[in-house]
Tab-separated table of C-alpha atoms in Angstrom:
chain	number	residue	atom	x	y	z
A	7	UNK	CA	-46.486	19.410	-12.513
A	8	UNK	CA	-47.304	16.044	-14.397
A	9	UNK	CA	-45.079	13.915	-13.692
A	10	UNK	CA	-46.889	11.375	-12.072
A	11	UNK	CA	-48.878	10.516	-15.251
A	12	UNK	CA	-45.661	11.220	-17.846
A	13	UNK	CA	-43.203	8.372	-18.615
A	14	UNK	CA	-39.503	9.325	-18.127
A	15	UNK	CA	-36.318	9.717	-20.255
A	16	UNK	CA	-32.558	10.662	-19.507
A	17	UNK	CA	-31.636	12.342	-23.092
A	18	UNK	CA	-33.426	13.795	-26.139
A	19	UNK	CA	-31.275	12.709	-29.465
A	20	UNK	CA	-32.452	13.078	-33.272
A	21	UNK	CA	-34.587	10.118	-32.705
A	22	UNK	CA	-35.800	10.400	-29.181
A	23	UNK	CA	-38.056	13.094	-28.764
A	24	UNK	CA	-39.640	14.713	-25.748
A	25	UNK	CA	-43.436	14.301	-26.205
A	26	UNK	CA	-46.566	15.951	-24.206
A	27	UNK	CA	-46.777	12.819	-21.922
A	28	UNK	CA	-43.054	12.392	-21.519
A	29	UNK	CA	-40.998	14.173	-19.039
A	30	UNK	CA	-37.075	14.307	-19.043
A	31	UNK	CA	-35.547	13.526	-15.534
A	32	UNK	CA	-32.379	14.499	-14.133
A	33	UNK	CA	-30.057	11.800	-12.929
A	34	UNK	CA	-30.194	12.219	-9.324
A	35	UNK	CA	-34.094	12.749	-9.950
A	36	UNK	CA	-33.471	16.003	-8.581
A	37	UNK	CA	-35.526	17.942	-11.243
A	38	UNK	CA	-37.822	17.460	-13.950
A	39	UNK	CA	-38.309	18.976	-17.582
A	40	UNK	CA	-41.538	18.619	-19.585
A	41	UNK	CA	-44.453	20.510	-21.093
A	42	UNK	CA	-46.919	22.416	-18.529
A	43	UNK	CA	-49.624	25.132	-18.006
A	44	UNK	CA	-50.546	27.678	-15.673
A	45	UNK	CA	-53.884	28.308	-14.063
A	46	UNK	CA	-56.642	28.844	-17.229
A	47	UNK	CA	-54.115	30.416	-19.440
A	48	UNK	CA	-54.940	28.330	-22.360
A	49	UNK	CA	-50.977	27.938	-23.019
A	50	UNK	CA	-48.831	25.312	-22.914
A	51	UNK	CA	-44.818	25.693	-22.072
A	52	UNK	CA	-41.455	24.205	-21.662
A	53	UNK	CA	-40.253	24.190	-18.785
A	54	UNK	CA	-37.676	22.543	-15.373
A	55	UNK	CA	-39.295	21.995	-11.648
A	56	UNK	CA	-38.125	20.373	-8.671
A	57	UNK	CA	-39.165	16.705	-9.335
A	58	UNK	CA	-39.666	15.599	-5.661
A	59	UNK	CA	-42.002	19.069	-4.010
A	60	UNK	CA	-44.957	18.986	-3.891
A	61	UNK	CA	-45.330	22.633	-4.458
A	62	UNK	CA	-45.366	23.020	-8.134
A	63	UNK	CA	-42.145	25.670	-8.444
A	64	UNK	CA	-40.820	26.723	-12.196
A	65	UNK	CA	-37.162	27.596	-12.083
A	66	UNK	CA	-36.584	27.874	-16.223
A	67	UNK	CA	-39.106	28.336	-19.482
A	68	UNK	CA	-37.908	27.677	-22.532
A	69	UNK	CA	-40.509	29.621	-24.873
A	70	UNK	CA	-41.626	32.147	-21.775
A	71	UNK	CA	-42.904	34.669	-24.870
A	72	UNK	CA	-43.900	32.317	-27.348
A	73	UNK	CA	-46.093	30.006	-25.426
A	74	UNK	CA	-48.111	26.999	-27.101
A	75	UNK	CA	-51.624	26.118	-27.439
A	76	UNK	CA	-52.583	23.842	-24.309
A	77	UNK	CA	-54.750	22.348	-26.782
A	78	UNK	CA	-52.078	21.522	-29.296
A	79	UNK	CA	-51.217	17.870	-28.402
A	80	UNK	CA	-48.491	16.876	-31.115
A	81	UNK	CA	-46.173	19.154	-29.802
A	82	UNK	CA	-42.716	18.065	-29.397
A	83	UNK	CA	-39.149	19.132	-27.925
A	84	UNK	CA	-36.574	17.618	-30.644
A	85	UNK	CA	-33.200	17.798	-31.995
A	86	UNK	CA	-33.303	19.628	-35.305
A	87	UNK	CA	-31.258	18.548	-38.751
A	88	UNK	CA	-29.045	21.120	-38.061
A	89	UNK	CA	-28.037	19.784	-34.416
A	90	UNK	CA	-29.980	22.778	-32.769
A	91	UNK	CA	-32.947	21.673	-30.296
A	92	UNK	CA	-36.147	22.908	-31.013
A	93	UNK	CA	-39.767	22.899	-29.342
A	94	UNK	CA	-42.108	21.755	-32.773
A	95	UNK	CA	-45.731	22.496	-33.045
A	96	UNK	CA	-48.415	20.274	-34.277
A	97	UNK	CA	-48.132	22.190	-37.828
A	98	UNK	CA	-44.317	21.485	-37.206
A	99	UNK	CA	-43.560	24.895	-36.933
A	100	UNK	CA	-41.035	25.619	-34.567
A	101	UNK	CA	-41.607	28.033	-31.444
A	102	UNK	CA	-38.778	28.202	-29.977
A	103	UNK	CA	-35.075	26.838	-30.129
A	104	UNK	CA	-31.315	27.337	-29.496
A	105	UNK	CA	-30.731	29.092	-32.170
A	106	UNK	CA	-26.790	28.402	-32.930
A	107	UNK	CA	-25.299	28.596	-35.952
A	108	UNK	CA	-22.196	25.801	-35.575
A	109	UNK	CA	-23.243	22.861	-34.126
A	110	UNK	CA	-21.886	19.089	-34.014
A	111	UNK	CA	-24.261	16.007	-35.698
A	112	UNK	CA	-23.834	14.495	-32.444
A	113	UNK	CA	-26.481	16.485	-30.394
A	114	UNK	CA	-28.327	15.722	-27.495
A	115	UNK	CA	-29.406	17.427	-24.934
A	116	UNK	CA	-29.733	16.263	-20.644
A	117	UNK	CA	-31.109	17.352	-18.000
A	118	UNK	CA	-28.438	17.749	-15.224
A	119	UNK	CA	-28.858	17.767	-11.215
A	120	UNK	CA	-28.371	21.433	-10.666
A	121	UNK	CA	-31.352	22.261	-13.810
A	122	UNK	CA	-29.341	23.425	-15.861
A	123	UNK	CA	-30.972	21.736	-19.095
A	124	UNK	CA	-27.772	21.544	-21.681
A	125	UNK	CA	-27.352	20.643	-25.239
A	126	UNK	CA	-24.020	19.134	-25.600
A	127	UNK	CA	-21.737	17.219	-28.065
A	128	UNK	CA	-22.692	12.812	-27.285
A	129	UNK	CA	-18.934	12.206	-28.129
A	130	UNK	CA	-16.760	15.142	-26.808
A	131	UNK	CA	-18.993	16.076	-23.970
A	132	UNK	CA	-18.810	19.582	-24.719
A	133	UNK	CA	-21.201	21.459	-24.163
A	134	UNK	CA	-23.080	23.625	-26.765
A	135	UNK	CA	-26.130	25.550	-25.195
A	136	UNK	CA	-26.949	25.984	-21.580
A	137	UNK	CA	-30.497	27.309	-20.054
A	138	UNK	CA	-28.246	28.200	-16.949
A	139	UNK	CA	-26.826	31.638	-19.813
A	140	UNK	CA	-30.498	32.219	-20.115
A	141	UNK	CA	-32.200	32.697	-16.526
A	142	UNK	CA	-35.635	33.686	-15.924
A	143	UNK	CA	-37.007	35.126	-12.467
A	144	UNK	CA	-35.036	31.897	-10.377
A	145	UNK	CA	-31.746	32.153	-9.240
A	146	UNK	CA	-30.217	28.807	-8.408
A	147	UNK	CA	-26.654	27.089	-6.952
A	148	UNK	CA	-24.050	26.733	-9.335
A	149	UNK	CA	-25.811	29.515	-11.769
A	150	UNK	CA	-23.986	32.703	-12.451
A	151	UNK	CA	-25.655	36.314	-12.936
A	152	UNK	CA	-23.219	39.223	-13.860
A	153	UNK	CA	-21.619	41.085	-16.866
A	154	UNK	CA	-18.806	41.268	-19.319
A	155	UNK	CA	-17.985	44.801	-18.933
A	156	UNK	CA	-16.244	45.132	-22.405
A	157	UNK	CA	-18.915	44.361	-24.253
A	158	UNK	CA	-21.816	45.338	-22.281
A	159	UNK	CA	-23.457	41.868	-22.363
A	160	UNK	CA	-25.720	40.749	-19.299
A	161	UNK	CA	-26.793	37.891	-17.502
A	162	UNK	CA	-29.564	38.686	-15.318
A	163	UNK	CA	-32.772	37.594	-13.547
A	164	UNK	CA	-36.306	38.817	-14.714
A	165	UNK	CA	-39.471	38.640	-13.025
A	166	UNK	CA	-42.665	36.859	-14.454
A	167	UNK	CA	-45.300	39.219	-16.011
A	168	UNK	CA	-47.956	37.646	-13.225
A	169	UNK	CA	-47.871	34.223	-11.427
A	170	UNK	CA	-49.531	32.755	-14.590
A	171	UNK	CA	-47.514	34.585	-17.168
A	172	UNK	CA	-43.368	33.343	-17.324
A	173	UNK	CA	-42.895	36.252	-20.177
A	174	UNK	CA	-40.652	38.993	-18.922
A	175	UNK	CA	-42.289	41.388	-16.235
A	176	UNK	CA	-41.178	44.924	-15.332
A	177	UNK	CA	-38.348	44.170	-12.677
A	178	UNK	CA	-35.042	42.456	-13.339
A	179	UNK	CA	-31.987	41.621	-11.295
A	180	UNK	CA	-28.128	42.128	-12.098
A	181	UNK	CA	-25.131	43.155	-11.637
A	182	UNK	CA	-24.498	47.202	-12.691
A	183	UNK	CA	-21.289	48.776	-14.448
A	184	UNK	CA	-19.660	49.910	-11.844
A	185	UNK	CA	-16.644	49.000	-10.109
A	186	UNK	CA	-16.339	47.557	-6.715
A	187	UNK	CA	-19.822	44.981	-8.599
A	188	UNK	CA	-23.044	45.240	-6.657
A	189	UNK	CA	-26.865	43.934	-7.594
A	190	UNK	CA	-29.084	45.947	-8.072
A	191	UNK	CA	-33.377	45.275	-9.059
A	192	UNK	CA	-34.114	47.635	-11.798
A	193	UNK	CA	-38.107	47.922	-12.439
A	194	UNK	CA	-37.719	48.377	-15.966
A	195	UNK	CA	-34.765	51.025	-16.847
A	196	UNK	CA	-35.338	52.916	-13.334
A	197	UNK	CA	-33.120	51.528	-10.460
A	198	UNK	CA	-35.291	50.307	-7.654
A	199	UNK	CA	-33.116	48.560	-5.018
A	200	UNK	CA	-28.831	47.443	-4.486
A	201	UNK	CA	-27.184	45.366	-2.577
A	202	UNK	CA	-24.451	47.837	-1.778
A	203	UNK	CA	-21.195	47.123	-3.030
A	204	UNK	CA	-18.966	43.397	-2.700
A	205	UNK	CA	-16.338	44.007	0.118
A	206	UNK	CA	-15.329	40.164	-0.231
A	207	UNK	CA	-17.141	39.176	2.355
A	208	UNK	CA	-20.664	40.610	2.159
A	209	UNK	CA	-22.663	43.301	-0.009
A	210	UNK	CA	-22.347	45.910	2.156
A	211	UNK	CA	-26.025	47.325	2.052
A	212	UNK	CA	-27.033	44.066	3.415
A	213	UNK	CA	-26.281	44.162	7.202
A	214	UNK	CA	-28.353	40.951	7.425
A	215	UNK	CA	-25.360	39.213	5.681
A	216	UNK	CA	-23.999	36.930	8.463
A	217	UNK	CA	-20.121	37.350	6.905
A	218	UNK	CA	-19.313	33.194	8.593
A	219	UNK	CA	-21.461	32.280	5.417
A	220	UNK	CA	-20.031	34.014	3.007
A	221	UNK	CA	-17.741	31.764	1.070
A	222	UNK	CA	-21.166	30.438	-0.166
A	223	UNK	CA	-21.063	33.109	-2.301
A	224	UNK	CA	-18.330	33.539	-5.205
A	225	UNK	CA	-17.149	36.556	-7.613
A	226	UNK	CA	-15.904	35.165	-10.805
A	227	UNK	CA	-13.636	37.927	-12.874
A	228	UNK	CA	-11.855	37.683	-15.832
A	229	UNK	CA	-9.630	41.033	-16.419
A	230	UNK	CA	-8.895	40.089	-20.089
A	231	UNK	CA	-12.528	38.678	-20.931
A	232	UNK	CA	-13.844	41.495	-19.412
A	233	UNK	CA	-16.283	39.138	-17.150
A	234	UNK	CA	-17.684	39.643	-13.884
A	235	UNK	CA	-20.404	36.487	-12.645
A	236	UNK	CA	-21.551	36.269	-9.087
A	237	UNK	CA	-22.582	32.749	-8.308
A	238	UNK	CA	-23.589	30.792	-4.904
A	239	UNK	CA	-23.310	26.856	-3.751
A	240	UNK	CA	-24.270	25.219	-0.883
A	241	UNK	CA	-22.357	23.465	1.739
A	242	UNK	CA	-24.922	21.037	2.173
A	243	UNK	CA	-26.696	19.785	-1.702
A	244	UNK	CA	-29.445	17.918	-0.216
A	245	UNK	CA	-30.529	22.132	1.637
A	246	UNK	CA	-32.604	23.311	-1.164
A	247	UNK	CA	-32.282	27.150	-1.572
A	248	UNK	CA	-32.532	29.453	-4.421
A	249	UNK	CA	-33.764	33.014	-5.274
A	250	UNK	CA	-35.979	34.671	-6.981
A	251	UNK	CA	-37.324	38.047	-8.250
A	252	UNK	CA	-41.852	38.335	-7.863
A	253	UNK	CA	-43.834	40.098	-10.268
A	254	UNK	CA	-44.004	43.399	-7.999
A	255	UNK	CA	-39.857	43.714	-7.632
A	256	UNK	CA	-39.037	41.502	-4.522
A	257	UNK	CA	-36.081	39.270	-4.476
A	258	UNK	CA	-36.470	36.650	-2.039
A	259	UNK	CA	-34.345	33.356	-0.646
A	260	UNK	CA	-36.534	30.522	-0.661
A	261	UNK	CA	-35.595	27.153	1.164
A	262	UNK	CA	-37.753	24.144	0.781
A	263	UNK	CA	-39.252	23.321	4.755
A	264	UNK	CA	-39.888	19.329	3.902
A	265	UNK	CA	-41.293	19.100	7.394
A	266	UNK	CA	-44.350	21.714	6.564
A	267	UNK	CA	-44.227	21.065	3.062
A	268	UNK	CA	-44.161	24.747	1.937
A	269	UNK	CA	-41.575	27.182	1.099
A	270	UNK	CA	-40.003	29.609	3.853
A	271	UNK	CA	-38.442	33.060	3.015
A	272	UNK	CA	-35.873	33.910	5.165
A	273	UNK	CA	-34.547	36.948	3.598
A	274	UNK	CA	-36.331	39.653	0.770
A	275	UNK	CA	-35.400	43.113	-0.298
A	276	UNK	CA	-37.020	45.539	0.031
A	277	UNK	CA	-37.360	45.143	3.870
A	278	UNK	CA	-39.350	48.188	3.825
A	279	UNK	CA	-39.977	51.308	1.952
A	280	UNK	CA	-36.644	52.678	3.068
A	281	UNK	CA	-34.827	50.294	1.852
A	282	UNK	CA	-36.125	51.613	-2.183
A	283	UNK	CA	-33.273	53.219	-3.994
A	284	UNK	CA	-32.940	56.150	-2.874
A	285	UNK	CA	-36.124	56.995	-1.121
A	286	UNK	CA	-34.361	58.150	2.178
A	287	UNK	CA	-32.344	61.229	-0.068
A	288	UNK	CA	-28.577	61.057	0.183
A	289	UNK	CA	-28.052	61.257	3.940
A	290	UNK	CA	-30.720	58.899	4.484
A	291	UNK	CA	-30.160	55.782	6.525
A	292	UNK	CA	-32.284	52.461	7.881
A	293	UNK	CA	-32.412	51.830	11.211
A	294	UNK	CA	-33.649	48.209	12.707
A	295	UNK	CA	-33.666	44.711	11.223
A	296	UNK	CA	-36.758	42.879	10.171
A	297	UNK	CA	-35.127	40.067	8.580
A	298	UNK	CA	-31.841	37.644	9.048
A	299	UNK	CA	-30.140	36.843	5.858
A	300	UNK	CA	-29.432	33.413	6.741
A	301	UNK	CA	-26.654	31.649	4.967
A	302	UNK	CA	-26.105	33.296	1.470
């Protein structure tokens, strides 16, 4: 990522834009949003990374299916007349934005210390967009992934297309429609893996789930909204965990090893080709543990 050759800002307003040399910084310089590319794609995106690893690692794109020309340089990310923030290409057309139809004069939009990139009121604090109700293929503390059940409405992880392509790839992540809530990885419409369902302590297809660590993980339901989020924290902010669904369907934990300067995955499913949904038939069981699902 570029950030050692961008200048820094903390907000973008109606007169402070975010440029192609500029990156916007969260407050605890935590993580990092500004434009980037990917291998010899050609294209240009918006995007959040971990500011301070030095293994470039994407958590959010902004315009993952409408990506820019890398050789575009008057591209910028801007608040919009109408209060909406909106990614501006050199023929000022805009690519991508938030899209919302009531908005306050008083826009402006932060990066906060969790990534969650929001677009909120300057006065009231409220906030009016956040990329933490859009996810991509990372799932980070703090986020939430899940369903309202009325109306059918989900919030869910999906994989890249390839390592150098952010739009949407075959496999996604979620929660299904079925009561007691379990995830499941879905490669396209076609279940491929689940968790098993939430006993309050652990998913109970995941035997790897140490059940000491489990208040890590919380179920957020709302009987009269109809809402159902799963969402994780850590005891510990400066541990840096998340997960994440590959291009070929497996979710992973990732934590950051600072010491070796690389990523370690402590947990994925599918373990094996057992573990597929369904491919042991209906009496079908796993024997034998290849992994430890450590903390989450």
């Amino acid at each position: 990522m570029p950030s050692e050759y961008c200048s820094a800002i903390d907000a973008i307003t109606p007169t402070q834009v975010l440029k192609q040399e500029q990156t916007l910084t969260s407050s605890g310089q935590t993580f990092e949003l500004g434009f980037f590319s990917l291998g010899n794609s050609g294209k240009n995106y918006v995007g959040v990374w971990y500011k301070d690893i030095s293994v470039p690692t994407i958590v959010w794109v902004a315009n993952k299916e409408t990506p820019l020309s890398a050789l575009d340089s008057f591209v910028v990310l801007t608040i919009g007349s109408d209060g909406n923030m909106m990614l501006v290409d050199g023929k000022q057309n805009s690519v991508w934005s938030t899209n919302l139809s009531a908005l306050s004069n008083n826009s402006m939009a932060v990066l906060l210390d969790d990534g969650n990139f929001v677009l909120k009121d300057s006065i009231s604090g409220e906030f009016l967009w956040q990329s933490f109700d859009y996810p991509c293929d990372t799932f980070l503390p703090n986020m939430k992934i899940g369903m309202n059940i009325k109306t059918g409405e989900r919030r869910s992880l999906a994989s890249w297309q390839t390592e150098d392509d952010p739009s949407p790839g075959k496999f996604s992540v979620g929660v299904a429609a079925q009561m007691p809530l379990q995830f499941f990885i879905w490669n396209e419409t076609i279940p491929y893996w689940r968790s098993g369902q939430w006993n309050r302590l652990k998913f109970t297809g995941v035997p790897e789930m140490d059940a000491l660590y489990s208040s890590v993980w919380n179920l957020l339901q709302d009987s009269q909204q109809g809402t159902a989020y799963f969402s994780f924290s850590m005891f510990n902010n400066s541990y840096i965990r998340n997960l994440i669904i590959s291009s070929v369907g497996s979710l992973m934990i990732r934590d950051w090893d600072e010491e070796k300067k690389k990523w370690s995955t402590p947990w994925e499913a599918p373990s094996s080709p057992c573990g597929l949904y369904g491919a042991c038939g209906p009496y079908g069981f796993v024997t034998g543990i290849s992994h430890q699902f450590v903390g989450v």
